[in-house]
Amino acid sequence: MTMVMAPLPTHITDPGERLAQVSAAMSRVKERFDPASARWLGELAASRPAAPTGLADRAAFALLGQAPPAINIIVSSIPGPQFPLYLAGARVPAHYPVSVVTDISGGLNITAFSYDGRVDVGLTACRAIVPTYGPSPALREVLGELTALADARG
């Protein structure tokens, strides 16, 4: 799991070109981080004493919360199980993800979660920052465009 910053080419009207631009941007970001193994994070955490780490982390997040957010939206994709899950004997038909918004993460989080051959999308918003929160016609339109694109590609 990682967090990276990448542009969202919302100015591109063609859904295929827009998707290609997002894919290219994410490929560049992933190439940049690929040589660094996940082990370095554990090594970094092990090199810092536990108590000061907690104090330093709280201080850093407190300072970040006082500045305007550098980002205004978080988009996540989470690969889920590609087989049906059951709860108390009943099949789980979908998995709509819920996430978190904070003063430093922007006002909106969109998470896509793949499950059993489909993709479910969850939106979480901060009411103070996004007072008119809800699935907009534009979001429905874009999801429809991407569905049509996926269907056309087979």
PDB file of N, CA, C and O in Angstrom, residues 11 33-34 70 72 98 108:
ATOM      1  N   HIS A  11      -9.738  17.473 -17.823  1.00  0.00           N
ATOM      2  CA  HIS A  11      -9.975  18.359 -18.955  1.00  0.00           C
ATOM      3  C   HIS A  11     -10.112  17.600 -20.278  1.00  0.00           C
ATOM      4  O   HIS A  11     -10.542  18.174 -21.273  1.00  0.00           O
ATOM      5  N   PHE A  33       8.816   4.521  -8.008  1.00  0.00           N
ATOM      6  CA  PHE A  33       8.867   3.888  -6.699  1.00  0.00           C
ATOM      7  C   PHE A  33       9.219   2.410  -6.758  1.00  0.00           C
ATOM      8  O   PHE A  33       9.479   1.803  -5.729  1.00  0.00           O
ATOM      9  N   ASP A  34       9.244   1.819  -7.945  1.00  0.00           N
ATOM     10  CA  ASP A  34       9.494   0.385  -8.078  1.00  0.00           C
ATOM     11  C   ASP A  34      10.837  -0.061  -7.505  1.00  0.00           C
ATOM     12  O   ASP A  34      10.902  -1.066  -6.820  1.00  0.00           O
ATOM     13  N   ALA A  70      -2.815  20.361   0.357  1.00  0.00           N
ATOM     14  CA  ALA A  70      -2.121  20.355  -0.932  1.00  0.00           C
ATOM     15  C   ALA A  70      -2.940  19.603  -1.976  1.00  0.00           C
ATOM     16  O   ALA A  70      -2.683  19.709  -3.158  1.00  0.00           O
ATOM     17  N   ASN A  72      -7.091  18.051  -2.978  1.00  0.00           N
ATOM     18  CA  ASN A  72      -8.501  18.246  -2.665  1.00  0.00           C
ATOM     19  C   ASN A  72      -9.329  16.985  -2.878  1.00  0.00           C
ATOM     20  O   ASN A  72     -10.516  16.983  -2.596  1.00  0.00           O
ATOM     21  N   VAL A  98     -15.891   2.426   2.149  1.00  0.00           N
ATOM     22  CA  VAL A  98     -16.016   3.667   2.908  1.00  0.00           C
ATOM     23  C   VAL A  98     -14.609   4.065   3.326  1.00  0.00           C
ATOM     24  O   VAL A  98     -13.817   3.221   3.730  1.00  0.00           O
ATOM     25  N   LEU A 108     -12.910  15.128  -0.421  1.00  0.00           N
ATOM     26  CA  LEU A 108     -13.603  14.017  -1.069  1.00  0.00           C
ATOM     27  C   LEU A 108     -12.662  12.834  -1.263  1.00  0.00           C
ATOM     28  O   LEU A 108     -11.502  13.010  -1.631  1.00  0.00           O
TER      29      LEU A 108
END
